[in-house]
Amino acid sequence: MKPQFSIVGPVYNEEVLIPQFYERVRDVMNALGEPWEVVLVDDGSTDRTPEILDELHAQDPAHVVVLHFARNFGHQLAITAGMDHARGAAVIAIDTDLQDPPEVIPELIAKWREGYAVVYAVRVEREGETWFKLTTARLFYQLIQQLTSVTIPMEAGDFRLLDRQVIEVLCQMREQHRFVRAMVSWVGFRQVGVPYHRYARAAGETKYSFPKMFRLALDAITGFSSLPLKLATWAGTVATASGLLLALALLILRLQGKAPLAGQGLTASLVLFVGGIQLWMGGILGEYVGRIYDEVRHRPLYTVGEILRIEESKTGR
Ligand code: UDP
Ligand code: MG
């Protein structure tokens, strides 16, 4: 039977938490009394996660779908694969480390029934996050708001419900560098937030190191704004204008018989200043060109080693 609801959970080295996650999702979903499935995407885990997922599928084949990636592709691609393989009329993406409580899912579904196509969960409180993570996250959201034309609700992560209509559009957006939150906002439709309490990770460690967060931020900015490319024009204007003004000032001083600003110090600082701007612009160009290169190769977004799903086993795969 085709499920009404699909829960999509990215899983990377969550051996301690994944059985609990499944049990809590199962209890919540069974209470709703409609057909459901949970699509667990194993993002190349190196601990016992793959075996545990296989056991969960063996225990409850009617509900548990498992995708094993051939290697680690990252959180955003794991969510993408889950959405590609979900069949529900509504798809709910949720972290599997129990920071997002599955008990909130019925509230998201209630809003969906009211006619909203996207229901995102908004963190009213965040437990167990470092000061550094909270500050960088806030700065990042402010930057995105300034630089791009999409509005990503503050304090909304990837925990959200998406209607089939939205999923169909997302499945057509095959960009390599993905920031799913902004893509969802780009799609449009009626969107609404539901407040929730985000808990501290129940066990294990965050898999989002600072370099990973930095890359995600870069993907978000380059994916939705070309403003950084235009910085070159502004920086060039400022540098040229300063150069002209300086030359003029030197000329006037010379005509007045005063000693002009001279010396290697001034020259060196000018060279460094302009050289620095040029290198920065080269770097920004590189970020975009690199992404264009990734797109034109048209590689698949991820490689799936194995899919465990009840139909496939029935057809004797
Ligand atoms: N995750 C993943 N692949 C990765 C990193 C993380 O699938 O390369 C999953 C992880 O198992 C969790 C979710 O993405 O379910 C969020 O990751 P995490 O909790 O480490 O990030 P944080 O909540 O600290 O931002
Ligand atoms: Mg987490």
Coordinates of C-alpha atoms and ligand atoms in Angstrom, one line a residue:
M1 CA 0.0 0.0 0.0
K2 CA 1.3 3.4 -0.9
P3 CA 2.2 5.3 2.3
Q4 CA 0.5 8.6 3.2
F5 CA 3.5 9.8 5.1
S6 CA 7.2 9.3 4.5
I7 CA 9.7 10.1 7.2
V8 CA 13.2 10.8 5.8
G9 CA 16.1 10.4 8.2
P10 CA 19.8 10.9 7.2
V11 CA 22.0 8.6 9.3
Y12 CA 25.7 8.9 9.7
N13 CA 27.4 6.9 12.5
E14 CA 24.4 6.9 14.8
E15 CA 24.6 3.3 16.1
V16 CA 23.6 4.3 19.6
L17 CA 20.6 6.4 18.7
I18 CA 19.1 4.8 15.7
P19 CA 17.1 2.0 17.4
Q20 CA 15.5 4.6 19.8
F21 CA 14.8 6.9 16.8
Y22 CA 13.0 4.1 15.0
E23 CA 10.9 3.2 18.1
R24 CA 9.8 6.7 18.8
V25 CA 8.9 7.3 15.1
R26 CA 7.0 4.0 15.0
D27 CA 5.0 4.8 18.1
V28 CA 4.1 8.3 16.9
M29 CA 3.2 7.2 13.3
N30 CA 1.2 4.1 14.4
A31 CA -0.9 6.3 16.6
L32 CA -1.9 8.3 13.5
G33 CA -3.5 5.2 12.0
E34 CA -2.5 5.9 8.4
P35 CA 0.0 4.1 6.2
W36 CA 3.6 5.4 6.6
E37 CA 7.2 4.6 5.9
V38 CA 10.5 5.7 7.2
V39 CA 13.3 6.1 4.7
L40 CA 16.6 5.8 6.5
V41 CA 19.6 6.9 4.4
D42 CA 22.9 5.5 5.6
D43 CA 25.4 8.1 4.6
G44 CA 28.4 5.8 4.4
S45 CA 28.5 5.1 8.1
T46 CA 31.7 3.4 9.4
D47 CA 30.3 2.1 12.7
R48 CA 27.6 -0.6 13.3
T49 CA 24.9 1.6 11.8
P50 CA 24.6 -0.3 8.5
E51 CA 23.9 -3.6 10.2
I52 CA 21.5 -2.1 12.7
L53 CA 19.5 -0.5 9.8
D54 CA 19.4 -3.9 8.0
E55 CA 18.0 -5.5 11.3
L56 CA 15.4 -2.7 11.5
H57 CA 14.3 -3.5 8.0
A58 CA 14.2 -7.2 8.7
Q59 CA 12.0 -6.6 11.8
D60 CA 9.6 -4.2 10.2
P61 CA 9.9 -4.5 6.4
A62 CA 6.5 -2.9 5.8
H63 CA 7.6 0.4 7.3
V64 CA 11.4 0.6 7.1
V65 CA 13.1 1.5 3.8
V66 CA 16.9 1.6 3.9
L67 CA 19.3 3.2 1.4
H68 CA 23.0 2.5 1.8
F69 CA 25.2 5.1 0.2
A70 CA 28.4 3.8 -1.4
R71 CA 30.3 6.4 0.7
N72 CA 29.8 9.5 2.8
F73 CA 28.1 12.2 0.7
G74 CA 27.0 14.5 3.5
H75 CA 23.8 15.5 5.3
Q76 CA 22.2 17.5 2.4
L77 CA 22.6 14.8 -0.2
A78 CA 21.4 12.1 2.3
I79 CA 18.2 14.2 2.7
T80 CA 17.9 14.6 -1.1
A81 CA 18.2 10.8 -1.7
G82 CA 15.6 10.2 1.0
M83 CA 13.2 12.6 -0.7
D84 CA 13.9 11.0 -4.1
H85 CA 12.9 7.6 -2.7
A86 CA 10.0 8.7 -0.5
R87 CA 6.5 7.9 -1.8
G88 CA 4.3 9.6 0.7
A89 CA 1.8 12.3 0.0
A90 CA 3.6 14.3 2.7
V91 CA 7.4 13.9 3.4
I92 CA 8.9 14.8 6.7
A93 CA 12.7 15.3 6.9
I94 CA 14.1 14.9 10.4
D95 CA 17.5 14.4 12.0
T96 CA 18.1 10.9 13.4
D97 CA 20.1 12.0 16.5
L98 CA 16.8 12.7 18.4
Q99 CA 17.6 16.5 18.5
D100 CA 14.3 16.9 16.6
P101 CA 11.6 15.0 18.7
P102 CA 9.5 12.8 16.5
E103 CA 6.6 13.7 18.7
V104 CA 6.3 17.0 16.9
I105 CA 5.5 15.2 13.6
P106 CA 1.7 15.1 14.3
E107 CA 1.7 18.9 14.7
L108 CA 3.4 19.3 11.3
I109 CA 0.8 17.0 9.8
A110 CA -2.0 18.9 11.4
K111 CA -0.8 22.1 9.6
W112 CA -0.5 20.2 6.4
R113 CA -4.1 19.1 6.6
E114 CA -5.0 22.8 7.0
G115 CA -3.6 23.2 3.5
Y116 CA 0.0 24.3 3.9
A117 CA 2.5 22.8 1.5
V118 CA 5.6 23.4 3.6
V119 CA 5.5 23.2 7.4
Y120 CA 8.9 23.9 9.0
A121 CA 9.7 23.3 12.6
V122 CA 11.1 26.4 14.3
R123 CA 13.5 26.0 17.2
V124 CA 12.2 28.2 20.1
E125 CA 14.9 26.8 22.3
R126 CA 18.2 25.1 21.5
E127 CA 19.8 22.9 24.1
G128 CA 23.3 21.8 24.2
E129 CA 24.8 23.9 21.4
T130 CA 28.0 25.8 21.9
W131 CA 28.1 29.6 22.0
F132 CA 30.3 29.4 18.9
K133 CA 27.7 27.4 16.9
L134 CA 24.8 29.7 17.9
T135 CA 26.7 32.9 17.1
T136 CA 28.0 31.6 13.7
A137 CA 24.6 30.3 12.8
R138 CA 23.0 33.7 13.6
L139 CA 25.6 35.6 11.6
F140 CA 25.1 33.1 8.7
Y141 CA 21.3 33.6 8.6
Q142 CA 21.8 37.4 8.6
L143 CA 24.3 37.2 5.8
I144 CA 22.0 35.0 3.7
Q145 CA 19.1 37.4 4.3
Q146 CA 21.2 40.3 3.0
L147 CA 22.8 38.6 0.1
T148 CA 20.1 36.4 -1.4
S149 CA 16.6 36.9 -2.6
V150 CA 15.2 33.8 -0.8
T151 CA 14.0 34.2 2.8
I152 CA 15.0 31.3 5.0
P153 CA 13.1 31.5 8.3
M154 CA 15.5 32.1 11.2
E155 CA 15.9 29.1 13.6
A156 CA 14.4 26.6 11.1
G157 CA 16.6 23.7 10.3
D158 CA 15.9 20.8 8.0
F159 CA 13.2 19.4 10.2
R160 CA 10.1 20.1 8.0
L161 CA 7.1 18.6 6.2
L162 CA 6.9 18.9 2.5
D163 CA 3.9 18.2 0.4
R164 CA 4.2 15.9 -2.7
Q165 CA 3.9 19.0 -5.0
V166 CA 7.0 20.5 -3.4
I167 CA 8.9 17.2 -3.5
E168 CA 8.2 16.8 -7.2
V169 CA 9.8 20.2 -7.9
L170 CA 12.7 19.5 -5.5
C171 CA 13.3 16.2 -7.3
Q172 CA 13.8 18.2 -10.6
M173 CA 16.4 20.5 -9.0
R174 CA 19.5 18.5 -9.5
E175 CA 22.1 21.0 -8.5
Q176 CA 25.3 19.4 -7.0
H177 CA 25.9 21.9 -4.2
R178 CA 22.7 21.9 -2.2
F179 CA 21.3 23.9 0.6
V180 CA 17.9 22.2 0.9
R181 CA 16.4 24.8 3.2
A182 CA 16.9 27.6 0.7
M183 CA 15.7 25.4 -2.2
V184 CA 12.5 24.7 -0.4
S185 CA 12.0 28.4 0.2
W186 CA 12.7 29.1 -3.5
V187 CA 10.0 26.6 -4.6
G188 CA 7.3 28.7 -2.9
F189 CA 3.7 27.5 -2.1
R190 CA 2.1 28.2 1.3
Q191 CA 4.6 27.8 4.0
V192 CA 4.2 28.0 7.8
G193 CA 6.3 27.5 10.9
V194 CA 5.5 25.4 14.0
P195 CA 7.5 26.1 17.2
Y196 CA 9.4 23.3 18.9
H197 CA 12.0 22.6 21.5
R198 CA 15.3 21.3 20.1
Y199 CA 17.0 19.0 22.4
A200 CA 20.7 18.3 22.9
R201 CA 22.1 15.4 21.0
A202 CA 21.2 12.3 23.1
A203 CA 24.5 10.6 22.4
G204 CA 27.5 10.7 20.1
E205 CA 29.0 13.8 18.6
T206 CA 28.0 16.4 16.0
K207 CA 29.1 15.5 12.5
Y208 CA 29.0 19.1 11.5
S209 CA 32.5 20.3 12.0
F210 CA 33.4 23.9 11.4
P211 CA 34.8 23.3 7.9
K212 CA 31.6 21.5 7.0
M213 CA 29.5 24.3 8.2
F214 CA 31.7 26.8 6.3
R215 CA 31.2 24.8 3.1
L216 CA 27.5 24.7 3.7
A217 CA 27.5 28.5 4.1
L218 CA 29.5 28.9 0.9
D219 CA 27.1 26.6 -1.0
A220 CA 24.1 28.6 0.3
I221 CA 25.6 32.0 -0.7
T222 CA 26.9 30.9 -4.1
G223 CA 23.8 28.9 -4.8
F224 CA 21.4 31.7 -4.3
S225 CA 23.4 34.9 -4.9
S226 CA 25.8 36.3 -7.5
L227 CA 26.4 39.4 -5.4
P228 CA 29.9 38.4 -4.4
L229 CA 30.9 38.4 -8.1
K230 CA 29.8 42.0 -8.3
L231 CA 32.0 43.0 -5.4
A232 CA 34.9 43.2 -7.9
T233 CA 33.2 46.2 -9.6
W234 CA 32.8 48.0 -6.3
A235 CA 36.3 47.2 -5.0
G236 CA 37.7 48.3 -8.4
T237 CA 35.9 51.5 -8.2
V238 CA 37.1 52.3 -4.7
A239 CA 40.7 51.4 -5.5
T240 CA 40.8 53.4 -8.7
A241 CA 39.1 56.4 -7.0
S242 CA 41.6 56.3 -4.1
G243 CA 44.5 56.0 -6.5
L244 CA 43.4 59.1 -8.5
L245 CA 42.7 61.1 -5.3
L246 CA 46.2 60.2 -4.0
A247 CA 47.9 61.2 -7.2
L248 CA 46.0 64.5 -7.2
A249 CA 47.0 65.2 -3.5
L250 CA 50.6 64.4 -4.3
L251 CA 50.6 66.8 -7.3
I252 CA 49.1 69.7 -5.3
L253 CA 51.7 69.2 -2.5
R254 CA 54.5 69.1 -5.1
L255 CA 53.2 72.4 -6.6
Q256 CA 53.1 74.0 -3.2
G257 CA 56.8 73.0 -2.8
K258 CA 56.0 70.7 0.1
A259 CA 57.7 67.3 0.4
P260 CA 55.3 64.8 -1.2
L261 CA 54.3 61.6 0.6
A262 CA 57.1 59.4 -0.4
G263 CA 58.8 56.2 0.5
Q264 CA 58.7 52.6 0.0
G265 CA 56.3 52.1 2.9
L266 CA 53.5 53.8 1.1
T267 CA 54.2 52.0 -2.2
A268 CA 54.3 48.6 -0.4
S269 CA 51.0 49.2 1.4
L270 CA 49.3 50.2 -1.8
V271 CA 50.6 47.2 -3.7
L272 CA 49.5 44.9 -0.9
F273 CA 46.1 46.5 -0.7
V274 CA 45.3 46.3 -4.4
G275 CA 47.0 42.9 -4.7
G276 CA 44.9 41.6 -1.8
I277 CA 41.7 42.8 -3.4
Q278 CA 42.6 41.1 -6.7
L279 CA 43.5 37.8 -5.1
W280 CA 40.2 37.9 -3.2
M281 CA 38.3 38.5 -6.3
G282 CA 40.1 35.7 -8.0
G283 CA 39.1 33.4 -5.1
I284 CA 35.5 34.4 -5.3
L285 CA 35.5 33.8 -9.1
G286 CA 37.1 30.4 -8.4
E287 CA 34.3 29.4 -6.0
Y288 CA 31.7 30.0 -8.8
V289 CA 33.8 28.6 -11.6
G290 CA 34.4 25.4 -9.6
R291 CA 30.7 25.0 -9.0
I292 CA 30.0 25.6 -12.7
Y293 CA 32.6 22.8 -13.5
D294 CA 30.8 20.5 -11.0
E295 CA 27.5 21.1 -12.7
V296 CA 28.6 20.7 -16.3
R297 CA 30.0 17.2 -15.5
H298 CA 26.5 16.1 -14.8
R299 CA 27.5 13.4 -12.4
P300 CA 24.8 11.7 -10.3
L301 CA 24.4 13.4 -6.9
Y302 CA 25.1 10.3 -5.0
T303 CA 25.7 6.6 -5.4
V304 CA 23.5 4.0 -3.7
G305 CA 25.0 0.7 -2.9
E306 CA 21.8 -1.1 -1.9
I307 CA 18.2 -0.4 -1.3
L308 CA 16.1 -2.4 1.1
R309 CA 12.4 -2.0 0.3
I310 CA 9.6 -4.5 0.6
E311 CA 8.6 -4.5 -3.2
E312 CA 12.1 -5.2 -4.3
S313 CA 12.4 -8.2 -2.0
K314 CA 9.0 -9.5 -3.3
T315 CA 10.1 -9.4 -6.9
G316 CA 13.1 -11.5 -5.8
R317 CA 15.8 -8.9 -6.3
Ligands
UDP1 N1 24.5 13.4 8.9 C1 24.6 12.7 7.7 N2 25.8 12.8 7.0 C2 26.8 13.6 7.5 C3 26.7 14.3 8.7 C4 25.5 14.2 9.4 O1 23.7 12.0 7.3 O2 27.9 13.7 6.8 C5 23.2 13.2 9.7 C6 23.4 12.9 11.2 O3 23.3 11.5 11.3 C7 22.1 13.6 11.8 C8 21.9 14.8 10.9 O4 22.6 14.5 9.7 O5 21.0 12.8 11.7 C9 22.5 16.1 11.5 O6 23.8 15.9 11.8 P1 24.4 16.4 13.2 O7 23.5 16.0 14.3 O8 25.8 15.9 13.3 O9 24.5 18.0 13.0 P2 24.1 19.1 14.1 O10 22.8 18.7 14.6 O11 25.2 19.1 15.1 O12 24.1 20.3 13.3
MG2 MG 22.3 17.0 15.5

